[in-house]
PDB file of C-alpha atoms in Angstrom:
ATOM      1  CA  MET Q   1       0.029   0.028  -0.011  1.00 47.00           C
ATOM      2  CA  ASN Q   2       2.876   2.352   0.803  1.00 50.00           C
ATOM      3  CA  VAL Q   3       4.427   1.618  -2.527  1.00 52.00           C
ATOM      4  CA  ILE Q   4       1.202   2.616  -4.344  1.00 53.00           C
ATOM      5  CA  LEU Q   5       0.932   5.900  -2.357  1.00 47.00           C
ATOM      6  CA  GLU Q   6       4.568   6.747  -3.029  1.00 55.00           C
ATOM      7  CA  ALA Q   7       4.055   6.051  -6.763  1.00 53.00           C
ATOM      8  CA  ILE Q   8       0.966   8.295  -6.895  1.00 51.00           C
ATOM      9  CA  THR Q   9       2.762  11.032  -4.932  1.00 52.00           C
ATOM     10  CA  GLN Q  10       5.801  10.837  -7.184  1.00 56.00           C
ATOM     11  CA  PHE Q  11       3.554  10.998 -10.283  1.00 54.00           C
ATOM     12  CA  PHE Q  12       1.886  14.236  -9.169  1.00 50.00           C
ATOM     13  CA  ALA Q  13       5.250  15.655  -8.052  1.00 53.00           C
ATOM     14  CA  ASN Q  14       6.679  15.055 -11.456  1.00 57.00           C
ATOM     15  CA  ILE Q  15       3.685  16.775 -13.073  1.00 53.00           C
ATOM     16  CA  ALA Q  16       4.038  19.752 -10.714  1.00 51.00           C
ATOM     17  CA  ASN Q  17       7.792  20.012 -11.242  1.00 55.00           C
ATOM     18  CA  GLY Q  18       7.350  19.960 -14.991  1.00 55.00           C
ATOM     19  CA  PHE Q  19       4.682  22.691 -14.746  1.00 49.00           C
ATOM     20  CA  LEU Q  20       6.960  24.776 -12.571  1.00 50.00           C
ATOM     21  CA  GLN Q  21       9.790  24.410 -15.048  1.00 54.00           C
ATOM     22  CA  GLY Q  22       7.497  25.428 -17.849  1.00 50.00           C
ATOM     23  CA  ILE Q  23       6.385  28.656 -16.158  1.00 48.00           C
ATOM     24  CA  ASN Q  24       9.725  29.493 -14.562  1.00 51.00           C
ATOM     25  CA  GLY Q  25      10.904  31.601 -17.408  1.00 52.00           C
ATOM     26  CA  PRO Q  26       7.777  33.736 -18.101  1.00 52.00           C
ATOM     27  CA  PHE Q  27       6.834  34.167 -14.493  1.00 52.00           C
ATOM     28  CA  ASN Q  28      10.246  34.463 -12.890  1.00 54.00           C
ATOM     29  CA  GLY Q  29      10.306  38.264 -13.081  1.00 58.00           C
ATOM     30  CA  LEU Q  30       6.694  38.447 -11.815  1.00 61.00           C
ATOM     31  CA  ILE Q  31       7.200  36.603  -8.509  1.00 63.00           C
ATOM     32  CA  PRO Q  32       8.586  39.657  -6.658  1.00 70.00           C
ATOM     33  CA  LEU Q  33       5.209  41.427  -7.234  1.00 74.00           C
ATOM     34  CA  LEU Q  34       3.655  39.097  -4.587  1.00 75.00           C
ATOM     35  CA  GLY Q  35       5.670  40.972  -1.819  1.00 79.00           C
ATOM     36  CA  ASN Q  36       6.487  44.311  -3.337  1.00 85.00           C
ATOM     37  CA  THR Q  37       4.709  47.107  -5.193  1.00 88.00           C
ATOM     38  CA  PRO Q  38       7.236  48.868  -7.536  1.00 89.00           C
ATOM     39  CA  LEU Q  39       6.894  52.611  -7.680  1.00 90.00           C
ATOM     40  CA  ALA Q  40       7.768  52.427 -11.360  1.00 90.00           C
ATOM     41  CA  LEU Q  41       4.344  50.816 -11.990  1.00 90.00           C
ATOM     42  CA  THR Q  42       2.427  53.203  -9.687  1.00 92.00           C
ATOM     43  CA  THR Q  43       3.180  56.649  -8.425  1.00 91.00           C
ATOM     44  CA  ALA Q  44       6.539  57.051 -10.258  1.00 90.00           C
ATOM     45  CA  ASN Q  45       5.030  55.966 -13.575  1.00 91.00           C
ATOM     46  CA  THR Q  46       4.961  58.878 -16.094  1.00 93.00           C
ATOM     47  CA  VAL Q  47       1.490  57.990 -17.363  1.00 93.00           C
ATOM     48  CA  VAL Q  48       0.022  57.664 -13.828  1.00 94.00           C
ATOM     49  CA  GLU Q  49       1.798  60.818 -12.684  1.00 93.00           C
ATOM     50  CA  GLY Q  50       0.589  62.769 -15.693  1.00 94.00           C
ATOM     51  CA  THR Q  51      -2.989  61.669 -15.161  1.00 94.00           C
ATOM     52  CA  TRP Q  52      -2.814  62.557 -11.516  1.00 95.00           C
ATOM     53  CA  THR Q  53      -1.663  66.042 -12.483  1.00 95.00           C
ATOM     54  CA  ILE Q  54      -4.676  66.491 -14.856  1.00 95.00           C
ATOM     55  CA  MET Q  55      -7.172  65.229 -12.267  1.00 95.00           C
ATOM     56  CA  THR Q  56      -5.642  67.551  -9.631  1.00 95.00           C
ATOM     57  CA  GLY Q  57      -6.192  70.403 -12.015  1.00 95.00           C
ATOM     58  CA  VAL Q  58      -9.764  69.365 -12.459  1.00 95.00           C
ATOM     59  CA  ALA Q  59     -10.200  69.261  -8.707  1.00 94.00           C
ATOM     60  CA  ASP Q  60      -8.687  72.758  -8.409  1.00 94.00           C
ATOM     61  CA  ALA Q  61     -11.116  74.045 -11.003  1.00 94.00           C
ATOM     62  CA  PHE Q  62     -14.136  72.653  -9.199  1.00 93.00           C
ATOM     63  CA  LEU Q  63     -12.797  73.934  -5.924  1.00 92.00           C
ATOM     64  CA  GLY Q  64     -12.549  77.438  -7.437  1.00 92.00           C
ATOM     65  CA  LEU Q  65     -16.124  77.095  -8.533  1.00 93.00           C
ATOM     66  CA  ILE Q  66     -17.143  76.128  -5.020  1.00 89.00           C
ATOM     67  CA  VAL Q  67     -15.324  79.175  -3.598  1.00 89.00           C
ATOM     68  CA  VAL Q  68     -17.204  81.460  -5.992  1.00 90.00           C
ATOM     69  CA  ILE Q  69     -20.589  79.919  -5.057  1.00 87.00           C
ATOM     70  CA  ALA Q  70     -19.738  80.136  -1.358  1.00 84.00           C
ATOM     71  CA  ALA Q  71     -18.786  83.805  -1.734  1.00 84.00           C
ATOM     72  CA  LEU Q  72     -22.089  84.561  -3.505  1.00 85.00           C
ATOM     73  CA  GLN Q  73     -23.979  82.714  -0.755  1.00 83.00           C
ATOM     74  CA  MET Q  74     -22.205  84.842   1.922  1.00 82.00           C
ATOM     75  CA  LEU Q  75     -23.066  88.051   0.132  1.00 82.00           C
ATOM     76  CA  TYR Q  76     -26.619  86.984  -0.400  1.00 77.00           C
ATOM     77  CA  GLY Q  77     -26.953  85.764   3.193  1.00 75.00           C
ATOM     78  CA  GLN Q  78     -25.641  88.997   4.648  1.00 71.00           C
ATOM     79  CA  SER Q  79     -28.072  91.039   2.584  1.00 71.00           C
ATOM     80  CA  THR Q  80     -31.133  88.903   3.137  1.00 75.00           C
ATOM     81  CA  GLY Q  81     -30.408  87.345   6.470  1.00 67.00           C
ATOM     82  CA  THR Q  82     -30.403  83.741   5.254  1.00 70.00           C
ATOM     83  CA  LEU Q  83     -28.094  81.057   6.523  1.00 69.00           C
ATOM     84  CA  TYR Q  84     -24.608  80.702   5.021  1.00 69.00           C
ATOM     85  CA  ILE Q  85     -21.240  79.209   5.953  1.00 75.00           C
ATOM     86  CA  PRO Q  86     -19.318  81.583   8.292  1.00 78.00           C
ATOM     87  CA  LEU Q  87     -16.014  82.777   6.845  1.00 80.00           C
ATOM     88  CA  SER Q  88     -14.196  81.525  10.002  1.00 81.00           C
ATOM     89  CA  GLN Q  89     -15.273  77.998   9.241  1.00 83.00           C
ATOM     90  CA  PHE Q  90     -15.009  78.129   5.414  1.00 86.00           C
ATOM     91  CA  VAL Q  91     -11.427  79.350   5.121  1.00 87.00           C
ATOM     92  CA  PRO Q  92      -9.679  76.701   7.354  1.00 88.00           C
ATOM     93  CA  LYS Q  93     -11.597  73.948   5.645  1.00 89.00           C
ATOM     94  CA  LEU Q  94     -10.708  75.369   2.271  1.00 90.00           C
ATOM     95  CA  ILE Q  95      -6.987  75.560   3.094  1.00 91.00           C
ATOM     96  CA  LEU Q  96      -6.979  71.941   4.432  1.00 90.00           C
ATOM     97  CA  THR Q  97      -8.680  70.659   1.289  1.00 92.00           C
ATOM     98  CA  VAL Q  98      -6.182  72.428  -0.954  1.00 93.00           C
ATOM     99  CA  VAL Q  99      -3.309  71.012   0.993  1.00 92.00           C
ATOM    100  CA  LEU Q 100      -4.729  67.459   0.893  1.00 92.00           C
ATOM    101  CA  ILE Q 101      -5.425  67.642  -2.871  1.00 93.00           C
ATOM    102  CA  HIS Q 102      -1.920  68.743  -3.829  1.00 93.00           C
ATOM    103  CA  LEU Q 103      -0.098  66.423  -1.342  1.00 92.00           C
ATOM    104  CA  SER Q 104      -2.164  63.358  -2.267  1.00 92.00           C
ATOM    105  CA  LYS Q 105       0.689  62.089  -4.408  1.00 92.00           C
ATOM    106  CA  ILE Q 106       3.036  62.041  -1.343  1.00 92.00           C
ATOM    107  CA  LEU Q 107       0.430  60.258   0.639  1.00 91.00           C
ATOM    108  CA  GLY Q 108      -0.040  57.505  -1.983  1.00 92.00           C
ATOM    109  CA  GLN Q 109       3.685  57.062  -2.415  1.00 93.00           C
ATOM    110  CA  ASP Q 110       4.328  56.898   1.357  1.00 92.00           C
ATOM    111  CA  LEU Q 111       1.616  54.299   1.892  1.00 92.00           C
ATOM    112  CA  ILE Q 112       3.140  52.182  -0.884  1.00 94.00           C
ATOM    113  CA  LEU Q 113       6.556  52.483   0.829  1.00 93.00           C
ATOM    114  CA  VAL Q 114       5.022  51.489   4.191  1.00 92.00           C
ATOM    115  CA  ASN Q 115       3.345  48.461   2.549  1.00 92.00           C
ATOM    116  CA  ASN Q 116       6.644  47.386   0.974  1.00 91.00           C
ATOM    117  CA  ALA Q 117       8.489  47.814   4.287  1.00 90.00           C
ATOM    118  CA  LEU Q 118       5.887  45.601   6.102  1.00 89.00           C
ATOM    119  CA  CYS Q 119       6.181  42.955   3.386  1.00 85.00           C
ATOM    120  CA  GLY Q 120       9.985  43.139   3.787  1.00 83.00           C
ATOM    121  CA  LEU Q 121       9.604  42.414   7.483  1.00 82.00           C
ATOM    122  CA  VAL Q 122       7.538  39.314   6.737  1.00 78.00           C
ATOM    123  CA  ARG Q 123      10.100  38.215   4.154  1.00 71.00           C
ATOM    124  CA  VAL Q 124      12.960  38.505   6.642  1.00 66.00           C
ATOM    125  CA  ASP Q 125      10.917  36.735   9.339  1.00 60.00           C
ATOM    126  CA  VAL Q 126      10.195  33.796   7.007  1.00 58.00           C
ATOM    127  CA  LEU Q 127      13.825  33.482   6.050  1.00 57.00           C
ATOM    128  CA  ASN Q 128      14.936  33.563   9.681  1.00 59.00           C
ATOM    129  CA  PHE Q 129      12.384  30.961  10.576  1.00 52.00           C
ATOM    130  CA  ILE Q 130      13.555  28.640   7.827  1.00 51.00           C
ATOM    131  CA  GLN Q 131      17.207  28.923   9.025  1.00 53.00           C
ATOM    132  CA  GLN Q 132      16.220  28.386  12.703  1.00 52.00           C
ATOM    133  CA  ALA Q 133      14.199  25.320  11.831  1.00 48.00           C
ATOM    134  CA  ASN Q 134      17.216  23.909   9.958  1.00 50.00           C
ATOM    135  CA  GLY Q 135      19.915  24.553  12.613  1.00 53.00           C
ATOM    136  CA  GLY Q 136      20.789  28.086  11.374  1.00 51.00           C
ATOM    137  CA  GLN Q 137      21.308  27.045   7.756  1.00 53.00           C
ATOM    138  CA  PRO Q 138      19.013  27.427   4.696  1.00 52.00           C
ATOM    139  CA  PHE Q 139      17.484  24.257   3.291  1.00 49.00           C
ATOM    140  CA  ASN Q 140      19.757  22.455   0.823  1.00 51.00           C
ATOM    141  CA  ALA Q 141      18.643  20.818  -2.441  1.00 48.00           C
ATOM    142  CA  GLY Q 142      17.934  17.481  -0.855  1.00 50.00           C
ATOM    143  CA  GLN Q 143      15.841  18.989   1.934  1.00 47.00           C
ATOM    144  CA  ASN Q 144      13.932  21.143  -0.470  1.00 49.00           C
ATOM    145  CA  VAL Q 145      12.577  18.072  -2.289  1.00 49.00           C
ATOM    146  CA  GLY Q 146      10.203  17.144   0.483  1.00 52.00           C
ATOM    147  CA  LEU Q 147       8.919  20.677   0.921  1.00 52.00           C
ATOM    148  CA  ALA Q 148       8.630  21.217  -2.836  1.00 52.00           C
ATOM    149  CA  THR Q 149       6.675  17.978  -3.197  1.00 52.00           C
ATOM    150  CA  VAL Q 150       4.116  19.340  -0.652  1.00 51.00           C
ATOM    151  CA  LEU Q 151       3.847  22.814  -2.083  1.00 55.00           C
ATOM    152  CA  ALA Q 152       4.454  22.391  -5.758  1.00 56.00           C
ATOM    153  CA  ILE Q 153       1.157  20.706  -6.538  1.00 55.00           C
ATOM    154  CA  ILE Q 154      -0.948  23.526  -5.137  1.00 60.00           C
ATOM    155  CA  ALA Q 155       1.517  26.437  -5.337  1.00 59.00           C
ATOM    156  CA  SER Q 156       2.120  25.973  -9.057  1.00 60.00           C
ATOM    157  CA  LEU Q 157      -1.572  26.437  -9.791  1.00 64.00           C
ATOM    158  CA  SER Q 158      -2.315  29.054  -7.147  1.00 70.00           C
ATOM    159  CA  LEU Q 159       0.725  31.161  -8.040  1.00 69.00           C
ATOM    160  CA  ILE Q 160      -0.837  32.353 -11.280  1.00 73.00           C
ATOM    161  CA  ARG Q 161      -3.955  33.443  -9.432  1.00 78.00           C
ATOM    162  CA  LEU Q 162      -1.958  35.415  -6.830  1.00 79.00           C
ATOM    163  CA  ILE Q 163       0.126  37.088  -9.525  1.00 80.00           C
ATOM    164  CA  PHE Q 164      -2.998  38.054 -11.481  1.00 83.00           C
ATOM    165  CA  GLN Q 165      -4.435  39.511  -8.243  1.00 86.00           C
ATOM    166  CA  ALA Q 166      -1.228  41.481  -7.782  1.00 86.00           C
ATOM    167  CA  PHE Q 167      -1.644  43.120 -11.184  1.00 89.00           C
ATOM    168  CA  LYS Q 168      -5.355  43.797 -10.523  1.00 90.00           C
ATOM    169  CA  ARG Q 169      -4.379  45.509  -7.285  1.00 91.00           C
ATOM    170  CA  ILE Q 170      -1.792  47.710  -9.061  1.00 92.00           C
ATOM    171  CA  VAL Q 171      -4.363  48.707 -11.673  1.00 92.00           C
ATOM    172  CA  LEU Q 172      -6.992  49.500  -9.048  1.00 93.00           C
ATOM    173  CA  PHE Q 173      -4.473  51.489  -6.997  1.00 94.00           C
ATOM    174  CA  ASN Q 174      -3.517  53.578 -10.055  1.00 94.00           C
ATOM    175  CA  ILE Q 175      -7.150  54.376 -10.723  1.00 94.00           C
ATOM    176  CA  LEU Q 176      -7.770  55.420  -7.127  1.00 94.00           C
ATOM    177  CA  PHE Q 177      -4.507  57.315  -7.024  1.00 95.00           C
ATOM    178  CA  VAL Q 178      -5.178  59.492  -9.975  1.00 95.00           C
ATOM    179  CA  LEU Q 179      -8.609  60.282  -8.538  1.00 94.00           C
ATOM    180  CA  SER Q 180      -7.183  61.257  -5.093  1.00 94.00           C
ATOM    181  CA  GLY Q 181      -7.445  64.959  -5.944  1.00 93.00           C
ATOM    182  CA  PRO Q 182     -11.170  64.880  -6.761  1.00 94.00           C
ATOM    183  CA  ALA Q 183     -11.717  62.468  -3.829  1.00 94.00           C
ATOM    184  CA  PHE Q 184     -10.311  64.939  -1.367  1.00 94.00           C
ATOM    185  CA  LEU Q 185     -12.434  67.614  -2.967  1.00 93.00           C
ATOM    186  CA  LEU Q 186     -15.508  65.504  -2.131  1.00 91.00           C
ATOM    187  CA  SER Q 187     -14.569  65.639   1.535  1.00 89.00           C
ATOM    188  CA  PHE Q 188     -15.150  69.377   1.473  1.00 88.00           C
ATOM    189  CA  HIS Q 189     -18.982  69.304   1.585  1.00 84.00           C
ATOM    190  CA  PRO Q 190     -21.055  67.172   3.978  1.00 85.00           C
ATOM    191  CA  LEU Q 191     -23.312  65.879   1.153  1.00 86.00           C
ATOM    192  CA  THR Q 192     -20.349  64.421  -0.756  1.00 88.00           C
ATOM    193  CA  THR Q 193     -18.393  63.183   2.297  1.00 89.00           C
ATOM    194  CA  PRO Q 194     -19.793  59.542   1.995  1.00 89.00           C
ATOM    195  CA  TRP Q 195     -18.193  59.316  -1.488  1.00 91.00           C
ATOM    196  CA  PHE Q 196     -14.871  60.373  -0.058  1.00 92.00           C
ATOM    197  CA  SER Q 197     -15.269  57.855   2.759  1.00 89.00           C
ATOM    198  CA  TYR Q 198     -15.795  55.043   0.267  1.00 90.00           C
ATOM    199  CA  TRP Q 199     -12.721  56.129  -1.772  1.00 93.00           C
ATOM    200  CA  ALA Q 200     -10.559  56.394   1.389  1.00 91.00           C
ATOM    201  CA  ARG Q 201     -11.480  52.882   2.627  1.00 90.00           C
ATOM    202  CA  LEU Q 202     -10.990  51.368  -0.807  1.00 91.00           C
ATOM    203  CA  PHE Q 203      -7.686  53.211  -1.259  1.00 93.00           C
ATOM    204  CA  VAL Q 204      -6.205  52.031   2.081  1.00 91.00           C
ATOM    205  CA  VAL Q 205      -7.541  48.498   1.672  1.00 91.00           C
ATOM    206  CA  THR Q 206      -6.122  48.235  -1.906  1.00 92.00           C
ATOM    207  CA  ILE Q 207      -2.661  49.268  -0.785  1.00 92.00           C
ATOM    208  CA  PHE Q 208      -2.382  46.953   2.267  1.00 91.00           C
ATOM    209  CA  THR Q 209      -4.082  43.925   0.759  1.00 91.00           C
ATOM    210  CA  GLN Q 210      -0.676  42.823  -0.519  1.00 88.00           C
ATOM    211  CA  PHE Q 211       0.778  42.892   2.982  1.00 89.00           C
ATOM    212  CA  PHE Q 212      -2.021  40.715   4.380  1.00 88.00           C
ATOM    213  CA  GLN Q 213      -1.670  38.260   1.475  1.00 85.00           C
ATOM    214  CA  PHE Q 214       2.042  38.062   1.919  1.00 83.00           C
ATOM    215  CA  LEU Q 215       1.652  37.699   5.679  1.00 83.00           C
ATOM    216  CA  GLY Q 216      -0.742  34.786   5.085  1.00 79.00           C
ATOM    217  CA  VAL Q 217       1.602  33.019   2.756  1.00 76.00           C
ATOM    218  CA  GLY Q 218       4.533  33.596   5.141  1.00 76.00           C
ATOM    219  CA  LEU Q 219       2.625  32.182   8.073  1.00 75.00           C
ATOM    220  CA  GLY Q 220       1.573  29.233   5.975  1.00 70.00           C
ATOM    221  CA  ILE Q 221       5.174  28.435   4.988  1.00 69.00           C
ATOM    222  CA  GLN Q 222       6.162  28.600   8.667  1.00 69.00           C
ATOM    223  CA  MET Q 223       3.355  26.158   9.568  1.00 67.00           C
ATOM    224  CA  VAL Q 224       4.352  23.690   6.906  1.00 65.00           C
ATOM    225  CA  ILE Q 225       8.086  23.844   7.848  1.00 65.00           C
ATOM    226  CA  GLY Q 226       7.513  23.942  11.590  1.00 63.00           C
ATOM    227  CA  SER Q 227       5.185  20.960  11.539  1.00 60.00           C
ATOM    228  CA  HIS Q 228       7.634  18.982   9.380  1.00 60.00           C
ATOM    229  CA  GLN Q 229       4.640  17.665   7.432  1.00 55.00           C
ATOM    230  CA  THR Q 230       5.390  16.299   3.988  1.00 53.00           C
ATOM    231  CA  GLY Q 231       2.335  14.031   3.625  1.00 56.00           C
ATOM    232  CA  VAL Q 232      -1.398  14.585   3.467  1.00 60.00           C
ATOM    233  CA  THR Q 233      -1.357  17.026   6.431  1.00 67.00           C
ATOM    234  CA  GLY Q 234       1.241  19.179   4.804  1.00 61.00           C
ATOM    235  CA  ILE Q 235      -0.629  19.163   1.536  1.00 62.00           C
ATOM    236  CA  PHE Q 236      -3.828  20.333   3.266  1.00 69.00           C
ATOM    237  CA  LEU Q 237      -1.809  23.042   5.063  1.00 70.00           C
ATOM    238  CA  ALA Q 238      -0.513  24.196   1.690  1.00 66.00           C
ATOM    239  CA  ILE Q 239      -4.034  24.186   0.195  1.00 70.00           C
ATOM    240  CA  ALA Q 240      -5.391  26.172   3.098  1.00 76.00           C
ATOM    241  CA  MET Q 241      -2.449  28.645   2.961  1.00 75.00           C
ATOM    242  CA  PHE Q 242      -2.742  29.553  -0.772  1.00 74.00           C
ATOM    243  CA  THR Q 243      -6.582  29.442  -0.791  1.00 78.00           C
ATOM    244  CA  LEU Q 244      -6.744  31.869   2.093  1.00 81.00           C
ATOM    245  CA  ALA Q 245      -4.186  34.148   0.512  1.00 80.00           C
ATOM    246  CA  ALA Q 246      -6.275  34.260  -2.696  1.00 81.00           C
ATOM    247  CA  GLU Q 247      -9.437  34.999  -0.741  1.00 85.00           C
ATOM    248  CA  ILE Q 248      -7.984  37.868   1.375  1.00 86.00           C
ATOM    249  CA  PRO Q 249      -8.892  40.575  -1.259  1.00 86.00           C
ATOM    250  CA  LEU Q 250     -12.528  39.443  -1.141  1.00 84.00           C
ATOM    251  CA  LEU Q 251     -12.532  39.467   2.655  1.00 83.00           C
ATOM    252  CA  LEU Q 252     -11.023  42.930   2.830  1.00 84.00           C
ATOM    253  CA  SER Q 253     -13.414  44.323   0.140  1.00 80.00           C
ATOM    254  CA  ARG Q 254     -16.234  43.926   2.681  1.00 77.00           C
ATOM    255  CA  PHE Q 255     -14.512  46.515   4.870  1.00 72.00           C
ATOM    256  CA  SER Q 256     -14.059  48.950   1.963  1.00 67.00           C
ATOM    257  CA  GLY Q 257     -17.784  48.692   1.167  1.00 62.00           C
ATOM    258  CA  ALA Q 258     -18.949  49.310   4.730  1.00 51.00           C
ATOM    259  CA  GLN Q 259     -21.361  52.161   5.241  1.00 47.00           C
ATOM    260  CA  GLY Q 260     -19.947  55.444   6.470  1.00 44.00           C
ATOM    261  CA  SER Q 261     -21.609  58.327   8.193  1.00 40.00           C
ATOM    262  CA  PRO Q 262     -21.582  61.688   6.340  1.00 39.00           C
ATOM    263  CA  THR Q 263     -20.605  63.577   9.487  1.00 40.00           C
ATOM    264  CA  GLY Q 264     -18.389  61.041  11.282  1.00 43.00           C
ATOM    265  CA  GLY Q 265     -17.382  57.411  11.542  1.00 44.00           C
ATOM    266  CA  ILE Q 266     -14.605  55.867   9.673  1.00 44.00           C
ATOM    267  CA  GLY Q 267     -14.588  58.466   6.874  1.00 49.00           C
ATOM    268  CA  THR Q 268     -13.615  61.183   9.387  1.00 50.00           C
ATOM    269  CA  LEU Q 269     -11.079  58.834  10.960  1.00 47.00           C
ATOM    270  CA  VAL Q 270      -9.416  58.042   7.645  1.00 51.00           C
ATOM    271  CA  ARG Q 271      -9.403  61.727   6.655  1.00 52.00           C
ATOM    272  CA  THR Q 272      -7.752  62.669   9.947  1.00 53.00           C
ATOM    273  CA  ALA Q 273      -5.154  59.896   9.599  1.00 53.00           C
ATOM    274  CA  MET Q 274      -4.367  60.943   6.048  1.00 52.00           C
ATOM    275  CA  THR Q 275      -3.893  64.562   7.135  1.00 53.00           C
ATOM    276  CA  ALA Q 276      -1.583  63.558   9.903  1.00 51.00           C
ATOM    277  CA  ALA Q 277       0.431  61.280   7.598  1.00 51.00           C
ATOM    278  CA  ILE Q 278       0.928  64.132   5.062  1.00 50.00           C
ATOM    279  CA  LEU Q 279       1.958  66.621   7.682  1.00 49.00           C
ATOM    280  CA  PHE Q 280       4.464  64.226   9.230  1.00 49.00           C
ATOM    281  CA  ALA Q 281       5.792  63.355   5.676  1.00 50.00           C
ATOM    282  CA  ARG Q 282       6.532  66.976   5.161  1.00 51.00           C
TER     283      ARG Q 282
END
């Protein structure tokens, strides 16, 4: 019976190894995207940066229109006695909105750098764990065979899904990033604040989804190595690890779609946090 199980395991291992060798060339340069978001594809990209500049100009134009309308409302309110926004409240809010619109690029880039730094900590932690589990030395070729047999069958198929999700996340981030100027403009008026809240939650979740995915994969690798499981248990651990990592974007999307209050709640919290991050970045 053991001979049959070993033969079946070796059969699937050979298929997985052949598949990995086949995709090694095309996907070798894409693997780092699982734990790093390159600035060249996001905030430092000329196309993305140019689009952000255009959308910032659009936000400035609409903000100027809002200032004109507010000035007319003040003049009309003073002459007729109707309600209008006091100048002492309007000016500070206007200045803050202008600052946030024009420094949104720094905010987006800094959040990307924070995400990359967090992923780097997970990467170092996994490497240290592997060496500690092997007496302070990295796994050699012979030791890698058992671990590769466990992970190759599932990892080779799940890897493509995770890489595709990494590209989707970069594209979504670029869209949200170029819209950051108009998004901060929406935070100016209470009626449009819920739209800003939705953008802010989706923006933050999109950036840090990579860290949570990478953290899940790292913990899964530690579990497989630490338990020294190379049989059915190890295979199930590998399946759970990669399946959960691929489902993390869906789980976090529920947070980004949560309802926000126009006058408070998480929208106000995110706006305050972004303001503080920009001020400290300066």
